[in-house]
Coordinates of C-alpha atoms and ligand atoms in Angstrom, one line a residue:
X142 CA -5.6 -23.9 29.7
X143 CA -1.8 -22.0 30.6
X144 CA -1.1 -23.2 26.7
X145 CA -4.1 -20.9 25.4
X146 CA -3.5 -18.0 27.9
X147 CA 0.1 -17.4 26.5
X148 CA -1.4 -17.7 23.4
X149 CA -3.7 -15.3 23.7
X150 CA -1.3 -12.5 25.5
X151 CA 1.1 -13.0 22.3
X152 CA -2.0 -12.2 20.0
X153 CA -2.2 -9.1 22.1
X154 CA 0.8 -8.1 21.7
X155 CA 1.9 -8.6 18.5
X156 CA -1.3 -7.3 16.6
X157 CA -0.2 -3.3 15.3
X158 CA -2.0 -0.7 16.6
X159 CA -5.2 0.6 14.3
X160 CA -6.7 3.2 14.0
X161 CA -10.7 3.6 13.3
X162 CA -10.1 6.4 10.7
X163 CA -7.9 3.6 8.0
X164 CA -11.3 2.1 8.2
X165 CA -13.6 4.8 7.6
X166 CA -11.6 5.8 4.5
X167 CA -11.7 2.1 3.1
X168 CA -15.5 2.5 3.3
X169 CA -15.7 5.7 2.4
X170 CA -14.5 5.0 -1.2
X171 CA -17.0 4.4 -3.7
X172 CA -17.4 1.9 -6.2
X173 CA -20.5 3.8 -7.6
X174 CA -18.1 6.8 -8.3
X175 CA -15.1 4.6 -10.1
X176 CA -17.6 3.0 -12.1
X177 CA -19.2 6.8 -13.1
X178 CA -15.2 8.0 -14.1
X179 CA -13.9 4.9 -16.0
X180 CA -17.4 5.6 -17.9
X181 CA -16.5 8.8 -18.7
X182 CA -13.2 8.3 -19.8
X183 CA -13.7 5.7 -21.9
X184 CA -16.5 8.2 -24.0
X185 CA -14.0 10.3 -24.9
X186 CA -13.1 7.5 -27.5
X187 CA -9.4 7.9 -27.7
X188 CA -7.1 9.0 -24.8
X189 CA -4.2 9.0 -26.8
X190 CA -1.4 11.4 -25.9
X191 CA -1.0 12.7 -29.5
X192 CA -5.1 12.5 -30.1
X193 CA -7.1 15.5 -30.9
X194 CA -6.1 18.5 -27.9
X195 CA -9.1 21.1 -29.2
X196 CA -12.5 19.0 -29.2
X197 CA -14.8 19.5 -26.1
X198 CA -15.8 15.4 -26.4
X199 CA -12.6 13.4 -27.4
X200 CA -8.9 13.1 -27.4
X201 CA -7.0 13.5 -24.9
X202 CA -7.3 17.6 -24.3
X203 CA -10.8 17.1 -23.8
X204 CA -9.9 13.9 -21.1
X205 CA -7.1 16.0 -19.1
X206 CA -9.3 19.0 -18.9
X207 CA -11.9 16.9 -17.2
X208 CA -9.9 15.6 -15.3
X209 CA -8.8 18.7 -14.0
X210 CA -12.2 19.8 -13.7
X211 CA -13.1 17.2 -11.4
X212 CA -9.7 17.6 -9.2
X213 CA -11.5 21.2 -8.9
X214 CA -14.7 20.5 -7.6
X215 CA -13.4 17.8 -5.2
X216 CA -11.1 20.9 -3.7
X217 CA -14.3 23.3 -3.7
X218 CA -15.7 20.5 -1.1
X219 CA -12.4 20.9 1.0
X220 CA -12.2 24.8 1.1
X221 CA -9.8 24.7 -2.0
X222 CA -7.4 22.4 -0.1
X223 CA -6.0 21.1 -3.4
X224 CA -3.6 23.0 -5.6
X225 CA -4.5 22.1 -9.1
X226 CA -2.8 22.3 -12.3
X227 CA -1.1 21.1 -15.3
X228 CA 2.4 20.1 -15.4
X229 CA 3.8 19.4 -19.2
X230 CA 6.7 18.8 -21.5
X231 CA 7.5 18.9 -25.1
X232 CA 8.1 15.9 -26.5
X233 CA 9.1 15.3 -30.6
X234 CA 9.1 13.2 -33.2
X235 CA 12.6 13.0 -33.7
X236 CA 14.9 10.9 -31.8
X237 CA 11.6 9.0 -30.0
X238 CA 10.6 5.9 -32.5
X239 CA 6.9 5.8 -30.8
X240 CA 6.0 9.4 -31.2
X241 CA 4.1 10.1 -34.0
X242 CA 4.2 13.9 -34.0
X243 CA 5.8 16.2 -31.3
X244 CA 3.1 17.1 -29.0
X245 CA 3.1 18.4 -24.7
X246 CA 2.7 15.3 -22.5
X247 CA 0.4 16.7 -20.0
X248 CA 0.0 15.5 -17.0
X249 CA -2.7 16.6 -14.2
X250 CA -1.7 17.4 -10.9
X251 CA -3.6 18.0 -7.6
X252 CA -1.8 18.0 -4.2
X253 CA -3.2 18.2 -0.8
X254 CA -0.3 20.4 1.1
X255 CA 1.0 19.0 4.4
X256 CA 0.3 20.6 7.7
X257 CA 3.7 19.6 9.1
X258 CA 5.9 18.7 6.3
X259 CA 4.9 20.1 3.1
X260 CA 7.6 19.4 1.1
X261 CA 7.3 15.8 1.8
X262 CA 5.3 13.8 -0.9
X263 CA 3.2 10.6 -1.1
X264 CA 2.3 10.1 -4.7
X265 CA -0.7 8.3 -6.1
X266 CA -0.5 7.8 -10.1
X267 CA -3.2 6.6 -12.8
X268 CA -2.8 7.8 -16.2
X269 CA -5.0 9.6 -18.6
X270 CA -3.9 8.1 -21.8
X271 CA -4.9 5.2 -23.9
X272 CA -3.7 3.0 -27.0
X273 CA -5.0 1.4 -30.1
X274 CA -3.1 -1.9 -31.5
X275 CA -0.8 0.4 -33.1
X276 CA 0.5 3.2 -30.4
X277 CA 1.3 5.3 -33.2
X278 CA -2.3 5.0 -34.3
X279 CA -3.8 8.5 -32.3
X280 CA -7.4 8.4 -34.1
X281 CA -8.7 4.9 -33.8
X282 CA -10.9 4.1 -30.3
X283 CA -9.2 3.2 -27.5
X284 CA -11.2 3.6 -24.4
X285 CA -8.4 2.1 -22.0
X286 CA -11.1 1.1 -19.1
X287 CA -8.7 -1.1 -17.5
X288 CA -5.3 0.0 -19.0
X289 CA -5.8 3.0 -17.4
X290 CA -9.0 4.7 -17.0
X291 CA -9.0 2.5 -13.6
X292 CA -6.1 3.7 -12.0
X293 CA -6.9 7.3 -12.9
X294 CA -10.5 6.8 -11.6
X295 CA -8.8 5.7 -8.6
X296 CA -6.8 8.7 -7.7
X297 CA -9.8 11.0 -8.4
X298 CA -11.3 8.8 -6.2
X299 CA -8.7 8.9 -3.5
X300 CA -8.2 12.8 -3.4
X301 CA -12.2 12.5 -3.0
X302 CA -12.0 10.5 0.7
X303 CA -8.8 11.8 1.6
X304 CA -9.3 15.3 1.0
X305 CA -12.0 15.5 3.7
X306 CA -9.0 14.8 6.6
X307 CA -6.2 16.4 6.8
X308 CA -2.5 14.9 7.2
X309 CA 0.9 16.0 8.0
X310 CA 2.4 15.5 4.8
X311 CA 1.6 16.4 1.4
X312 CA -0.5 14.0 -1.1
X313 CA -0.3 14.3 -4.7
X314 CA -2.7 12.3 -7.4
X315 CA -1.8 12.6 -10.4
X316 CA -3.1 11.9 -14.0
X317 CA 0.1 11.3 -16.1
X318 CA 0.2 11.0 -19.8
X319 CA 2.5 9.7 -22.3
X320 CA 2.7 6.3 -20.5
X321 CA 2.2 4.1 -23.6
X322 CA 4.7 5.5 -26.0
X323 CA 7.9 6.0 -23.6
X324 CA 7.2 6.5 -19.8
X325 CA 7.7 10.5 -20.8
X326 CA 4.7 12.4 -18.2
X327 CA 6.0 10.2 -15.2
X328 CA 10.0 11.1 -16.6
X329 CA 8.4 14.8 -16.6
X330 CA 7.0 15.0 -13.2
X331 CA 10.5 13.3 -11.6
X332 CA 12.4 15.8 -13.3
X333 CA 9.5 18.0 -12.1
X334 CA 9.8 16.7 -8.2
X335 CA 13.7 16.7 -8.1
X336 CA 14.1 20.5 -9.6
X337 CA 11.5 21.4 -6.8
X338 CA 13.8 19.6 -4.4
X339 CA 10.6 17.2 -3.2
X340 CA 11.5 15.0 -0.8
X341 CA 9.3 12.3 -2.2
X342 CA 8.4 9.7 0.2
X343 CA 7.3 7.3 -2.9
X344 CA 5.1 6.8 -5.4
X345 CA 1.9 4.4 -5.9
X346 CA 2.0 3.8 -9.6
X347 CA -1.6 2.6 -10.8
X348 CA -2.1 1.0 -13.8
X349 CA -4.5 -1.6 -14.3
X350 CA -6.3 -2.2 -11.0
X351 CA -10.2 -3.9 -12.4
X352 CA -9.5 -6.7 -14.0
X353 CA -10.1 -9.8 -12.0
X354 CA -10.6 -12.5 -15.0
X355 CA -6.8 -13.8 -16.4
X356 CA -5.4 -14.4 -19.1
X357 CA -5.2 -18.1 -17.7
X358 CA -8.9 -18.4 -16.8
X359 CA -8.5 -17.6 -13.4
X360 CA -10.8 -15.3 -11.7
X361 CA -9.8 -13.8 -8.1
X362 CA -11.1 -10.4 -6.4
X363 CA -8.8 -11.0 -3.9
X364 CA -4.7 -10.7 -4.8
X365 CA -3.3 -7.9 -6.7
X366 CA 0.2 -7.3 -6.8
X367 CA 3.2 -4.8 -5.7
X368 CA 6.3 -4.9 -7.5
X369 CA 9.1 -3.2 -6.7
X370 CA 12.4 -3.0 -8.0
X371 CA 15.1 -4.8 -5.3
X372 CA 17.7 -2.2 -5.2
X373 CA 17.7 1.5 -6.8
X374 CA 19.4 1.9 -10.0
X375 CA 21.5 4.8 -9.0
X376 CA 23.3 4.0 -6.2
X377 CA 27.0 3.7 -6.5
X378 CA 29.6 1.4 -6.7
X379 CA 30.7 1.7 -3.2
X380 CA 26.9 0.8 -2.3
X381 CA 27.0 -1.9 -4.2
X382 CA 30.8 -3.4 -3.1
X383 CA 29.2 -3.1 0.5
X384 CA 26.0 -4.7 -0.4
X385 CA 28.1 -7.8 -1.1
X386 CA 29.9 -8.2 2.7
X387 CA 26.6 -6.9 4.8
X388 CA 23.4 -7.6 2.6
X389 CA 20.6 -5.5 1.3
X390 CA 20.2 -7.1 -2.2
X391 CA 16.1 -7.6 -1.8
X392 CA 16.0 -4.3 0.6
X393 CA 15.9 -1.0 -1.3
X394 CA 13.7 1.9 -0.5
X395 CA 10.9 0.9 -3.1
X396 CA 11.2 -2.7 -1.6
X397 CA 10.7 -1.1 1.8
X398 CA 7.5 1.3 0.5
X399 CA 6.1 -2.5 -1.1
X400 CA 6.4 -4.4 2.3
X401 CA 4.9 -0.7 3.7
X402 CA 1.8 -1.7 1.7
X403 CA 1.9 -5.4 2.1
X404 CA 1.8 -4.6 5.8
X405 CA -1.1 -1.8 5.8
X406 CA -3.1 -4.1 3.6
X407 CA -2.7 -7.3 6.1
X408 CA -3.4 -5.2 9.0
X409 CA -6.5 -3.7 7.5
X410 CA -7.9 -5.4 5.0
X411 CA -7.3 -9.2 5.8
X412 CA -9.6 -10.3 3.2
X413 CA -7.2 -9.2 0.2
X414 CA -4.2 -11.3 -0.6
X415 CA -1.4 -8.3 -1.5
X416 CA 1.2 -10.2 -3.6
X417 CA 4.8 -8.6 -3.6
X418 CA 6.6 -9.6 -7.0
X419 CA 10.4 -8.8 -6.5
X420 CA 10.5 -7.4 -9.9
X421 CA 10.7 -4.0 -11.3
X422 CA 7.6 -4.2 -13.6
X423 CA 6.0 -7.4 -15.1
X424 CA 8.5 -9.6 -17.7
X425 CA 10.3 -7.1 -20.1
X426 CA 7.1 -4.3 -19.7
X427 CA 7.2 -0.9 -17.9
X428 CA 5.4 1.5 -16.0
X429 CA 5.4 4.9 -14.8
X430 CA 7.1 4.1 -11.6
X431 CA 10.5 3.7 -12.9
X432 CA 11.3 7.1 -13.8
X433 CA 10.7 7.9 -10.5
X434 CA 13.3 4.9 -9.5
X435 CA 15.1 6.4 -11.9
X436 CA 15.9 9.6 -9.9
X437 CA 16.4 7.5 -6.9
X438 CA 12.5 8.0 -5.8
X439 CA 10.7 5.0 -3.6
X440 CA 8.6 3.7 -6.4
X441 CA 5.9 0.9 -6.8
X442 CA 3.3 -0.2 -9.3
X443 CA 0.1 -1.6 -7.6
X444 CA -2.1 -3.6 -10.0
X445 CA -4.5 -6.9 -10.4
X446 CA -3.0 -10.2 -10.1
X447 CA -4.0 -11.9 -13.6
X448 CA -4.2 -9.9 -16.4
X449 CA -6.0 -10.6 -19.9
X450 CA -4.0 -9.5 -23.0
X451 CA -7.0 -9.1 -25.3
X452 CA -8.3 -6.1 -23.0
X453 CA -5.4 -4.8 -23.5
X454 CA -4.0 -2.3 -26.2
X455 CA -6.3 -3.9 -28.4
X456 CA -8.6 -2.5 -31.6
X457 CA -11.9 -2.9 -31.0
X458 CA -13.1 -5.8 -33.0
X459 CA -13.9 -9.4 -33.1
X460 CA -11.8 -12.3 -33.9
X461 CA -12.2 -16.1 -34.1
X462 CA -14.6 -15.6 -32.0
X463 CA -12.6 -13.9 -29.1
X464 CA -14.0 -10.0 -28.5
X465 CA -11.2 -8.0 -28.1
X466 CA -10.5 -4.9 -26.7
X467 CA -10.3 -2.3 -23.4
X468 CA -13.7 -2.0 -23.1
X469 CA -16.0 -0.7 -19.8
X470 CA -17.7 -3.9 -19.1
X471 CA -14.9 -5.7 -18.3
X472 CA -13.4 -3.7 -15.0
X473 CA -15.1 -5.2 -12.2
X474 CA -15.4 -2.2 -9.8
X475 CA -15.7 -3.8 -6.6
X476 CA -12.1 -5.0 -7.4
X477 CA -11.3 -1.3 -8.2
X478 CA -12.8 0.2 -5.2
X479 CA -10.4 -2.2 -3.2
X480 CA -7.1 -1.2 -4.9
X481 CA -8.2 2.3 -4.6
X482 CA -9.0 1.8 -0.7
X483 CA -5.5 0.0 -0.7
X484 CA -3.9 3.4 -1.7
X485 CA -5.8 5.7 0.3
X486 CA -5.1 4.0 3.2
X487 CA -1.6 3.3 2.6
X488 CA -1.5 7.6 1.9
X489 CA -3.3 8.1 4.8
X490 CA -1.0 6.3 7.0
X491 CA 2.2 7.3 5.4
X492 CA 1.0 11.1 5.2
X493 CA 0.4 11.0 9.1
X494 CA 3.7 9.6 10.0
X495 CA 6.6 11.2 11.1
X496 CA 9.5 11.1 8.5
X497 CA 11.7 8.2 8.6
X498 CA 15.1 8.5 10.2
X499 CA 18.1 9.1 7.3
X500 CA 20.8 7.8 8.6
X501 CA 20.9 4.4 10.3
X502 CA 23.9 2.2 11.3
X503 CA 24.1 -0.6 12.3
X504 CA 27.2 -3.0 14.3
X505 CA 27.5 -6.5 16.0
X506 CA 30.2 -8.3 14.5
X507 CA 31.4 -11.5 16.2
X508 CA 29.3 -10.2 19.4
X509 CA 26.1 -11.7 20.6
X510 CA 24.1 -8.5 20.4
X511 CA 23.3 -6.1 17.8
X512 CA 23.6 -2.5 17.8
X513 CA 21.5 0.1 16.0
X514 CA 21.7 3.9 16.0
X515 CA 19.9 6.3 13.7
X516 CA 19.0 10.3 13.8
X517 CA 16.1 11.3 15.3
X518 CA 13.3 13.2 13.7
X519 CA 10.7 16.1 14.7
X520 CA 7.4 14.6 15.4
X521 CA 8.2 11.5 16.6
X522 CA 7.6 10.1 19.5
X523 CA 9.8 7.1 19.4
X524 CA 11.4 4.4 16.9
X525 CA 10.7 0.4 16.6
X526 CA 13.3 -2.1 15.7
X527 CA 12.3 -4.5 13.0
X528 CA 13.7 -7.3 12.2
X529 CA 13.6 -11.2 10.0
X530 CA 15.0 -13.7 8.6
X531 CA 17.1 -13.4 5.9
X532 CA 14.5 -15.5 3.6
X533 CA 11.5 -13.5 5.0
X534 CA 9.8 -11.3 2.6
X535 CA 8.2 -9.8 5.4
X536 CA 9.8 -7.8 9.0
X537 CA 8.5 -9.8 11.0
X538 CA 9.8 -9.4 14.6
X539 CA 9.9 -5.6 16.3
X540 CA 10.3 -3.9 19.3
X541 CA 9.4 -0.8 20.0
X542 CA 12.4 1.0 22.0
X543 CA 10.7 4.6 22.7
X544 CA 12.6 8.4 22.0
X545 CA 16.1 7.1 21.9
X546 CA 18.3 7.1 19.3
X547 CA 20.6 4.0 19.6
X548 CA 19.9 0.7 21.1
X549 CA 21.0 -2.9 21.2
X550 CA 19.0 -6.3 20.8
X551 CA 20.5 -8.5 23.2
X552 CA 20.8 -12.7 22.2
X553 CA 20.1 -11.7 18.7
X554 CA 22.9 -12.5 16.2
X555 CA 23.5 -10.1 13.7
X556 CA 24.8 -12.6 11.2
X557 CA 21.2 -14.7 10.6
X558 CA 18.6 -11.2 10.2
X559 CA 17.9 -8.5 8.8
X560 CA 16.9 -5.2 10.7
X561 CA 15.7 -2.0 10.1
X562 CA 14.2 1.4 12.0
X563 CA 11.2 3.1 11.4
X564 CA 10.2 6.3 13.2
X565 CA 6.6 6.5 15.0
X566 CA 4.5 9.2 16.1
X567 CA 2.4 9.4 19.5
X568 CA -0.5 7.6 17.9
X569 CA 1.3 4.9 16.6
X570 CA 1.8 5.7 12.8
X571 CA 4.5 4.7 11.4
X572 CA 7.0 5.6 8.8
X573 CA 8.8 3.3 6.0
X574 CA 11.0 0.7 7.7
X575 CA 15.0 2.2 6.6
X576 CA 17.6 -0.6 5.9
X577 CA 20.7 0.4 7.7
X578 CA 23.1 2.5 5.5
X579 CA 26.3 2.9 7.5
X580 CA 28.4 0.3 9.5
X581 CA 29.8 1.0 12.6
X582 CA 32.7 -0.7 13.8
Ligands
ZN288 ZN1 -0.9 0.1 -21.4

C-alpha cells in the first residue's frame, strides 16, 4: 500500500502541466477540410514550378493564387489577422542543371503577427509544387497528393484553427515552391527571414504527411517521424574544438526544436508514436528545412513513417501490374489531420512561450554539483533545469528553479548528463530546452 502511494505522488509530479486549449486545437482541425484542399490541388493537374503561370485551372500560377486566396478568407474570419502575400525569386536556366527555363519561385506567405514578440517566428512549411518522373518535365500530370499537396493542406489548415486564438509570437505558414528541382523557395524565404533580421524560433518543414501504407507493406497511422540535423552547419571551428572536451554532438538547436515536438506530441497526443531520426533528411534526399539550417535557423522536417516510392514523383501509369503514381486516393486523411494537429499544437505552444534564454553556461568540474547560469528574459516567470543521460534521446529529469538566473543541482555529477534551460511563462508554457553554450570555470 506505501509502495503504490509513492507511486502515485511521483506520477503527480512528474506529468507537465496541460493546458485545455492544446486540446481544443487538436480537435478542432479537420480532416473533412484536408481532404477538400489535397483535392483541389491535385485538379490543377500539374503543380510544377516552371508549369503554366497564366491559366485560371492549372499550373502552378493558378495553384499559388488559390492558395493565396484561401490564406485570405481564413484572415477575413480573424478580422484580417493575417498578413498575406507572395514572396519570390528569380531563378534561371543557367548554372541550375534541374531548371528547365528561368522562371520566379513563388512562394505563399501568411503570418499571424505576435502580440508580444512579433519579430519572433514559428514557421509551418508545405509546398505548392509537384513533379512528374522527369522534374524537368513541367506539362505532364503530376497531382503531388502526398508529395506535397498534404503538407500544404496542412498549413492552410493550421492558420485555419490557430488563427482563431491569438499568441505572443508570430506564426507563419507558408506554401513554398521550387522544392523538387533545388530547395530554391525555402533558400528564398531564409534569405528572406535573415535580411528582415527574423529571429526565427524554427521551422516545421512538411512534406509528405498521408501516407500510412510503406514501401515495405507496412501499414501504421500511428508513427511519423522528426528529423533533425545533430549540429548546425555553420557553427565555427572553435564550436566544434569545444564540442569535443564538453559534448553537444546530438544537441543542436534543430535537435532541441525535434525533442520540443517529441515532447508536445507525448504529452498530448499519447496515441501517436513521434519517431526522432538523428538525421538531416532521409538517406542522401532533401527537404526544405535545410536551407533554413543553412542560415543557422532551428529546422525540422515532420513526415509519415513508411513511405511508398511509386506514389512518389511518378507518371501516372500502370506497370506490371503496379499503379503508379501521387494520386488522391492514397493520402489517408485521418493520418493527415494528425500531423497537422501535431504542428498546430506544437505552434501554439511555442508561440505562447516566453523566448528562450541566449546565453547559458554551465560549470562543475571535479565538484559534486553542477552549476547553471543563463540571461533572463521578459515574460517569464521562471526557468526549469533539464537534464539526461548521455544516451537519452529524450530530457528526461527537470526541476523547475523559479525567476532566478543561476542555480546549482546538488549530488548530480556533471561528468554523466546532459543539461539544459528553458524559459517558462506564468501558465507553464515553455520555450525550446538551450544546450549550454559558454563554460564557466
Ligand atoms: Zn518530392
Amino acid at each position: 500500500m506505501k509502495a503504490l502511494f509513492l507511486c502515485l505522488i511521483a506520477v503527480t509530479t512528474i506529468s507537465a502541466q496541460t493546458h485545455q486549449k492544446i486540446y481544443d486545437i487538436i480537435d478542432t482541425v479537420s480532416e473533412e477540410r484536408l481532404r477538400e484542399d489535397v483535392k483541389t490541388l491535385t485538379e490543377f493537374g500539374t503543380r510544377n514550378t516552371f508549369s503554366d503561370t497564366i491559366s485560371t485551372t492549372r499550373g502552378i500560377g493558378a495553384a499559388r493564387r488559390w492558395i493565396k486566396n484561401e490564406f485570405e478568407t481564413i484572415s477575413k474570419d480573424c478580422e484580417n489577422c493575417l498578413n498575406v502575400f507572395y514572396q519570390k525569386d528569380f531563378v534561371t536556366k543557367e548554372g541550375n542543371r534541374r531548371v528547365p527555363h528561368d522562371a520566379w519561385v513563388v512562394n505563399v506567405i501568411a503570418i499571424q503577427k505576435g502580440t508580444t514578440y512579433p519579430n519572433r517566428y514559428i514557421i509551418m512549411s508545405g509546398d505548392i509544387d509537384s513533379r512528374a518522373s522527369d522534374t524537368m518535365d513541367f506539362t505532364t500530370d503530376a497531382p503531388g497528393a502526398n508529395d506535397n499537396a498534404s503538407g500544404m493542406a496542412g498549413a492552410i489548415e493550421a492558420a485555419r484553427v490557430l488563427s482563431q486564438y491569438k499568441f505572443e509570437s508570430s506564426i507563419l505558414y507558408v506554401g513554398l515552391s521550387g522544392e523538387e528541382q533545388g530547395l530554391f523557395g525555402g533558400a528564398g524565404l531564409a534569405k528572406y527571414a535573415q535580411d528582415k533580421g527574423w529571429d526565427i524560433i524554427g521551422i516545421l518543414n512538411n512534406d509528405m504527411i498521408g501516407n500510412i501504407e510503406g514501401i515495405d507493406g507496412v501499414i501504421d497511422n500511428r508513427t511519423f517521424r522528426i528529423f533533425s540535423e545533430p549540429v548546425p552547419p555553420n557553427e565555427t571551428q572553435q564550436q566544434r574544438t569545444a564540442r569535443r572536451f564538453y559534448g553537444g554532438e546530438v544537441d543542436g538547436i534543430s535537435r532541441q526544436l525535434a525533442r520540443y515536438v517529441h515532447n508536445t506530441v507525448k504529452t498530448y497526443m499519447p496515441e501517436m508514436n513521434p519517431m526522432m531520426v538523428y538525421r538531416l533528411d532521409r538517406f542522401g534526399r532533401g527537404g526544405h528545412h535545410r536551407p533554413f539550417n543553412d542560415l543557422g535557423f532551428p529546422g525540422i522536417r515532420i513526415m509519415e513513417a513508411h513511405e511508398n516510392y511509386t506514389q512518389q514523383h511518378q507518371d501516372i501509369r500502370t506497370e506490371n501490374g503496379i499503379n503508379y503514381g501521387d494520386t488522391f486516393e492514397h493520402v489517408n486523411f485521418g493520418y493527415a489531420k494528425k500531423l497537422t494537429a501535431v504542428n498546430a499544437i506544437n505552434m501554439a505552444s511555442l508561440a505562447s512561450a516566453p523566448p528562450a534564454p541566449t546565453t547559458v553556461a554551465i560549470g562543475g568540474i571535479v565538484e559534486a554539483s553542477v552549476k547553471l547560469k543563463w540571461n533572463t528574459v521578459d515574460g517569464a516567470k521562471g526557468y526549469k533545469i533539464y537534464w539526461r543521460d548521455t544516451t537519452s534521446p529524450t530530457w528526461d529529469y527537470s526541476r523547475y528553479v523559479g525567476n532566478v538566473n543561476e542555480f546549482s543541482l546538488e549530488g548530480i555529477v556533471i561528468d554523466n548528463f546532459y543539461f539544459g534551460i528553458a524559459s517558462v511563462d506564468k501558465d507553464g508554457f515553455e520555450s525550446v530546452i538551450v544546450f549550454p553554450n559558454e563554460i564557466m570555470r
